[in-house]
PDB file of C-alpha atoms in Angstrom:
ATOM      1  CA  MET A   1     113.017-292.279 152.662  1.00 46.00           C
ATOM      2  CA  SER A   2     113.649-287.705 153.669  1.00 64.00           C
ATOM      3  CA  CYS A   3     115.921-286.098 151.550  1.00 84.00           C
ATOM      4  CA  ILE A   4     118.423-284.963 153.719  1.00 94.00           C
ATOM      5  CA  GLN A   5     122.070-285.953 152.480  1.00 95.00           C
ATOM      6  CA  ASN A   6     124.854-287.233 154.521  1.00 96.00           C
ATOM      7  CA  GLN A   7     127.101-284.377 155.301  1.00 97.00           C
ATOM      8  CA  HIS A   8     125.233-281.876 154.228  1.00 97.00           C
ATOM      9  CA  ILE A   9     124.046-278.859 155.997  1.00 98.00           C
ATOM     10  CA  TYR A  10     120.856-277.045 156.733  1.00 98.00           C
ATOM     11  CA  THR A  11     118.952-274.866 158.392  1.00 98.00           C
ATOM     12  CA  LEU A  12     115.844-276.243 160.535  1.00 98.00           C
ATOM     13  CA  ARG A  13     112.438-274.227 160.206  1.00 98.00           C
ATOM     14  CA  ASN A  14     110.509-275.007 162.172  1.00 98.00           C
ATOM     15  CA  CYS A  15     106.936-275.722 160.175  1.00 98.00           C
ATOM     16  CA  GLN A  16     104.475-274.317 163.296  1.00 98.00           C
ATOM     17  CA  GLY A  17     106.694-271.411 164.641  1.00 98.00           C
ATOM     18  CA  GLY A  18     108.731-270.348 161.052  1.00 98.00           C
ATOM     19  CA  THR A  19     112.059-269.761 163.498  1.00 98.00           C
ATOM     20  CA  VAL A  20     114.831-271.700 162.838  1.00 98.00           C
ATOM     21  CA  ALA A  21     117.218-273.938 165.388  1.00 98.00           C
ATOM     22  CA  ASP A  22     119.332-272.101 166.929  1.00 98.00           C
ATOM     23  CA  LEU A  23     122.330-273.115 169.261  1.00 98.00           C
ATOM     24  CA  SER A  24     121.910-270.265 171.746  1.00 97.00           C
ATOM     25  CA  GLY A  25     124.765-267.278 171.410  1.00 94.00           C
ATOM     26  CA  GLU A  26     124.114-266.797 175.330  1.00 95.00           C
ATOM     27  CA  ASP A  27     125.120-269.906 176.489  1.00 97.00           C
ATOM     28  CA  ASN A  28     126.480-272.036 173.413  1.00 97.00           C
ATOM     29  CA  TYR A  29     124.286-274.874 175.113  1.00 98.00           C
ATOM     30  CA  SER A  30     120.261-273.754 175.063  1.00 98.00           C
ATOM     31  CA  ILE A  31     118.898-274.471 171.290  1.00 98.00           C
ATOM     32  CA  ILE A  32     115.653-272.040 170.721  1.00 98.00           C
ATOM     33  CA  GLY A  33     113.656-271.063 168.200  1.00 98.00           C
ATOM     34  CA  TYR A  34     114.794-268.136 166.579  1.00 98.00           C
ATOM     35  CA  HIS A  35     114.694-265.870 163.556  1.00 97.00           C
ATOM     36  CA  SER A  36     116.515-266.740 160.874  1.00 97.00           C
ATOM     37  CA  HIS A  37     119.598-264.621 159.832  1.00 96.00           C
ATOM     38  CA  ASN A  38     122.022-267.429 158.553  1.00 95.00           C
ATOM     39  CA  GLY A  39     124.600-267.828 161.157  1.00 96.00           C
ATOM     40  CA  PRO A  40     126.963-270.524 162.461  1.00 97.00           C
ATOM     41  CA  ASN A  41     125.200-271.209 164.957  1.00 97.00           C
ATOM     42  CA  GLN A  42     121.780-272.434 162.942  1.00 98.00           C
ATOM     43  CA  ALA A  43     123.420-274.200 160.469  1.00 98.00           C
ATOM     44  CA  TRP A  44     123.765-278.307 160.492  1.00 98.00           C
ATOM     45  CA  ILE A  45     125.750-280.720 158.778  1.00 98.00           C
ATOM     46  CA  PHE A  46     123.983-284.428 159.167  1.00 98.00           C
ATOM     47  CA  GLN A  47     125.879-287.099 159.413  1.00 98.00           C
ATOM     48  CA  ASN A  48     124.564-290.511 158.791  1.00 97.00           C
ATOM     49  CA  ASP A  49     126.307-293.754 160.904  1.00 93.00           C
ATOM     50  CA  GLY A  50     124.292-296.452 158.888  1.00 92.00           C
ATOM     51  CA  ASP A  51     121.927-296.571 161.870  1.00 93.00           C
ATOM     52  CA  GLY A  52     120.853-293.182 162.516  1.00 96.00           C
ATOM     53  CA  TRP A  53     121.615-289.323 162.153  1.00 98.00           C
ATOM     54  CA  SER A  54     123.966-287.167 164.423  1.00 98.00           C
ATOM     55  CA  ILE A  55     123.715-283.119 163.637  1.00 98.00           C
ATOM     56  CA  LYS A  56     126.837-281.525 163.884  1.00 98.00           C
ATOM     57  CA  SER A  57     126.753-277.162 164.832  1.00 98.00           C
ATOM     58  CA  VAL A  58     128.423-275.428 161.840  1.00 97.00           C
ATOM     59  CA  GLY A  59     129.663-273.136 164.501  1.00 95.00           C
ATOM     60  CA  ALA A  60     130.621-274.704 167.348  1.00 96.00           C
ATOM     61  CA  ASP A  61     132.137-278.620 168.174  1.00 93.00           C
ATOM     62  CA  LYS A  62     128.812-279.652 169.655  1.00 98.00           C
ATOM     63  CA  TYR A  63     126.054-282.086 168.335  1.00 98.00           C
ATOM     64  CA  LEU A  64     122.076-281.815 168.895  1.00 98.00           C
ATOM     65  CA  GLY A  65     121.203-284.046 172.333  1.00 98.00           C
ATOM     66  CA  ILE A  66     119.288-284.058 174.798  1.00 98.00           C
ATOM     67  CA  GLU A  67     119.326-282.641 178.483  1.00 97.00           C
ATOM     68  CA  GLY A  68     120.400-285.863 181.197  1.00 96.00           C
ATOM     69  CA  ASP A  69     120.172-290.099 180.173  1.00 94.00           C
ATOM     70  CA  VAL A  70     118.162-291.469 177.298  1.00 95.00           C
ATOM     71  CA  ASP A  71     116.094-294.086 179.417  1.00 94.00           C
ATOM     72  CA  GLY A  72     115.230-291.167 181.406  1.00 95.00           C
ATOM     73  CA  ALA A  73     113.950-289.017 178.461  1.00 97.00           C
ATOM     74  CA  GLY A  74     110.128-287.789 178.219  1.00 97.00           C
ATOM     75  CA  ASN A  75     107.872-284.708 177.362  1.00 98.00           C
ATOM     76  CA  GLY A  76     109.208-281.585 178.647  1.00 98.00           C
ATOM     77  CA  THR A  77     112.735-282.640 178.014  1.00 98.00           C
ATOM     78  CA  LYS A  78     115.311-280.116 176.425  1.00 98.00           C
ATOM     79  CA  VAL A  79     117.392-280.332 173.596  1.00 98.00           C
ATOM     80  CA  VAL A  80     120.725-279.121 174.020  1.00 98.00           C
ATOM     81  CA  ALA A  81     124.006-278.909 172.558  1.00 98.00           C
ATOM     82  CA  VAL A  82     126.554-281.705 173.656  1.00 98.00           C
ATOM     83  CA  SER A  83     130.278-282.761 172.714  1.00 98.00           C
ATOM     84  CA  SER A  84     129.722-285.862 171.934  1.00 97.00           C
ATOM     85  CA  PRO A  85     126.822-287.253 168.604  1.00 97.00           C
ATOM     86  CA  PHE A  86     123.878-288.017 169.260  1.00 98.00           C
ATOM     87  CA  LYS A  87     122.237-290.457 167.678  1.00 98.00           C
ATOM     88  CA  TRP A  88     118.064-289.359 165.909  1.00 98.00           C
ATOM     89  CA  ASP A  89     115.936-291.095 163.236  1.00 98.00           C
ATOM     90  CA  VAL A  90     115.154-288.639 160.474  1.00 97.00           C
ATOM     91  CA  LYS A  91     111.941-289.196 158.790  1.00 96.00           C
ATOM     92  CA  ASP A  92     109.851-287.603 156.403  1.00 96.00           C
ATOM     93  CA  SER A  93     106.662-285.230 157.272  1.00 96.00           C
ATOM     94  CA  ASP A  94     103.417-287.288 158.670  1.00 96.00           C
ATOM     95  CA  VAL A  95     101.702-284.131 159.652  1.00 96.00           C
ATOM     96  CA  GLU A  96      98.632-283.783 156.823  1.00 95.00           C
ATOM     97  CA  GLY A  97     100.251-281.143 154.169  1.00 95.00           C
ATOM     98  CA  VAL A  98     103.071-280.544 155.916  1.00 97.00           C
ATOM     99  CA  GLU A  99     106.559-280.630 154.248  1.00 96.00           C
ATOM    100  CA  GLY A 100     109.560-281.213 155.991  1.00 97.00           C
ATOM    101  CA  ILE A 101     111.297-283.845 158.411  1.00 98.00           C
ATOM    102  CA  ARG A 102     110.550-285.376 161.542  1.00 98.00           C
ATOM    103  CA  ILE A 103     113.537-285.797 164.342  1.00 98.00           C
ATOM    104  CA  LEU A 104     112.835-288.335 166.796  1.00 98.00           C
ATOM    105  CA  VAL A 105     115.235-289.455 169.541  1.00 98.00           C
ATOM    106  CA  HIS A 106     117.186-292.922 168.060  1.00 98.00           C
ATOM    107  CA  GLY A 107     114.697-295.959 168.766  1.00 97.00           C
ATOM    108  CA  LYS A 108     112.291-293.834 170.156  1.00 97.00           C
ATOM    109  CA  LYS A 109     108.433-291.925 169.646  1.00 97.00           C
ATOM    110  CA  LEU A 110     110.339-288.641 171.071  1.00 98.00           C
ATOM    111  CA  SER A 111     110.207-285.853 168.892  1.00 98.00           C
ATOM    112  CA  MET A 112     112.342-282.708 168.236  1.00 98.00           C
ATOM    113  CA  ASP A 113     109.490-280.102 169.233  1.00 98.00           C
ATOM    114  CA  LEU A 114     109.385-275.987 169.397  1.00 98.00           C
ATOM    115  CA  SER A 115     107.589-275.844 172.946  1.00 98.00           C
ATOM    116  CA  ASP A 116     104.365-274.127 173.763  1.00 97.00           C
ATOM    117  CA  LYS A 117     102.793-275.514 170.411  1.00 96.00           C
ATOM    118  CA  GLY A 118     105.521-274.197 167.831  1.00 97.00           C
ATOM    119  CA  ASN A 119     105.042-270.802 169.586  1.00 97.00           C
ATOM    120  CA  ALA A 120     107.690-268.211 167.338  1.00 97.00           C
ATOM    121  CA  THR A 121     109.113-265.604 170.511  1.00 97.00           C
ATOM    122  CA  GLU A 122     111.818-265.583 170.026  1.00 97.00           C
ATOM    123  CA  GLY A 123     114.163-268.087 172.796  1.00 97.00           C
ATOM    124  CA  THR A 124     111.048-270.475 172.988  1.00 98.00           C
ATOM    125  CA  PRO A 125     112.740-273.590 174.090  1.00 98.00           C
ATOM    126  CA  ILE A 126     113.124-276.589 171.607  1.00 98.00           C
ATOM    127  CA  GLN A 127     112.690-279.855 173.456  1.00 98.00           C
ATOM    128  CA  LEU A 128     111.547-283.740 173.404  1.00 98.00           C
ATOM    129  CA  TRP A 129     107.694-284.219 172.938  1.00 98.00           C
ATOM    130  CA  THR A 130     105.731-287.704 172.346  1.00 98.00           C
ATOM    131  CA  ARG A 131     104.858-288.126 168.886  1.00 96.00           C
ATOM    132  CA  TRP A 132     102.115-286.419 167.605  1.00 96.00           C
ATOM    133  CA  HIS A 133     100.505-284.750 164.791  1.00 94.00           C
ATOM    134  CA  GLY A 134     101.581-280.984 165.223  1.00 97.00           C
ATOM    135  CA  ALA A 135     103.294-279.003 162.757  1.00 98.00           C
ATOM    136  CA  ASN A 136     105.744-277.907 165.481  1.00 98.00           C
ATOM    137  CA  GLN A 137     107.442-281.016 165.945  1.00 98.00           C
ATOM    138  CA  ILE A 138     108.069-280.929 161.798  1.00 98.00           C
ATOM    139  CA  TRP A 139     111.523-279.544 160.486  1.00 98.00           C
ATOM    140  CA  ALA A 140     111.818-277.738 157.080  1.00 98.00           C
ATOM    141  CA  PRO A 141     115.228-278.440 155.928  1.00 97.00           C
ATOM    142  CA  VAL A 142     116.774-275.536 154.283  1.00 96.00           C
ATOM    143  CA  GLU A 143     120.024-276.558 152.203  1.00 95.00           C
ATOM    144  CA  HIS A 144     123.279-274.414 152.301  1.00 90.00           C
ATOM    145  CA  LYS A 145     125.291-274.193 148.993  1.00 74.00           C
TER     146      LYS A 145
END
């Protein structure tokens, strides 16, 4: 099982682009790749309910979720901040030579993905994409002490 621990706080660094998962300060909704500045909008509390994980922003009373309904989700669906817990599966990296975690929509093969194959440009959207062996779908958790 992954190195993630229940109720611990992490920053999620993308293993391809090097940017971190950031709740945009512009709209408090978009989840984007951005340089790490250790802000509360880049810190995430992982909460396990025994059947999956919810991931809550330290800086806002919001959770990592998706735009629209889970049944309609597919390649390119945006990862966004939502008001209610959204269920994710957290797995160890399955990409050879890349250490970190894969975050998938619970029960689906849709992975949290830094778009444009891990584009390091600030503001690059984080989206869902079918699981594949790309480092842009692997996130290195950095625990806050």
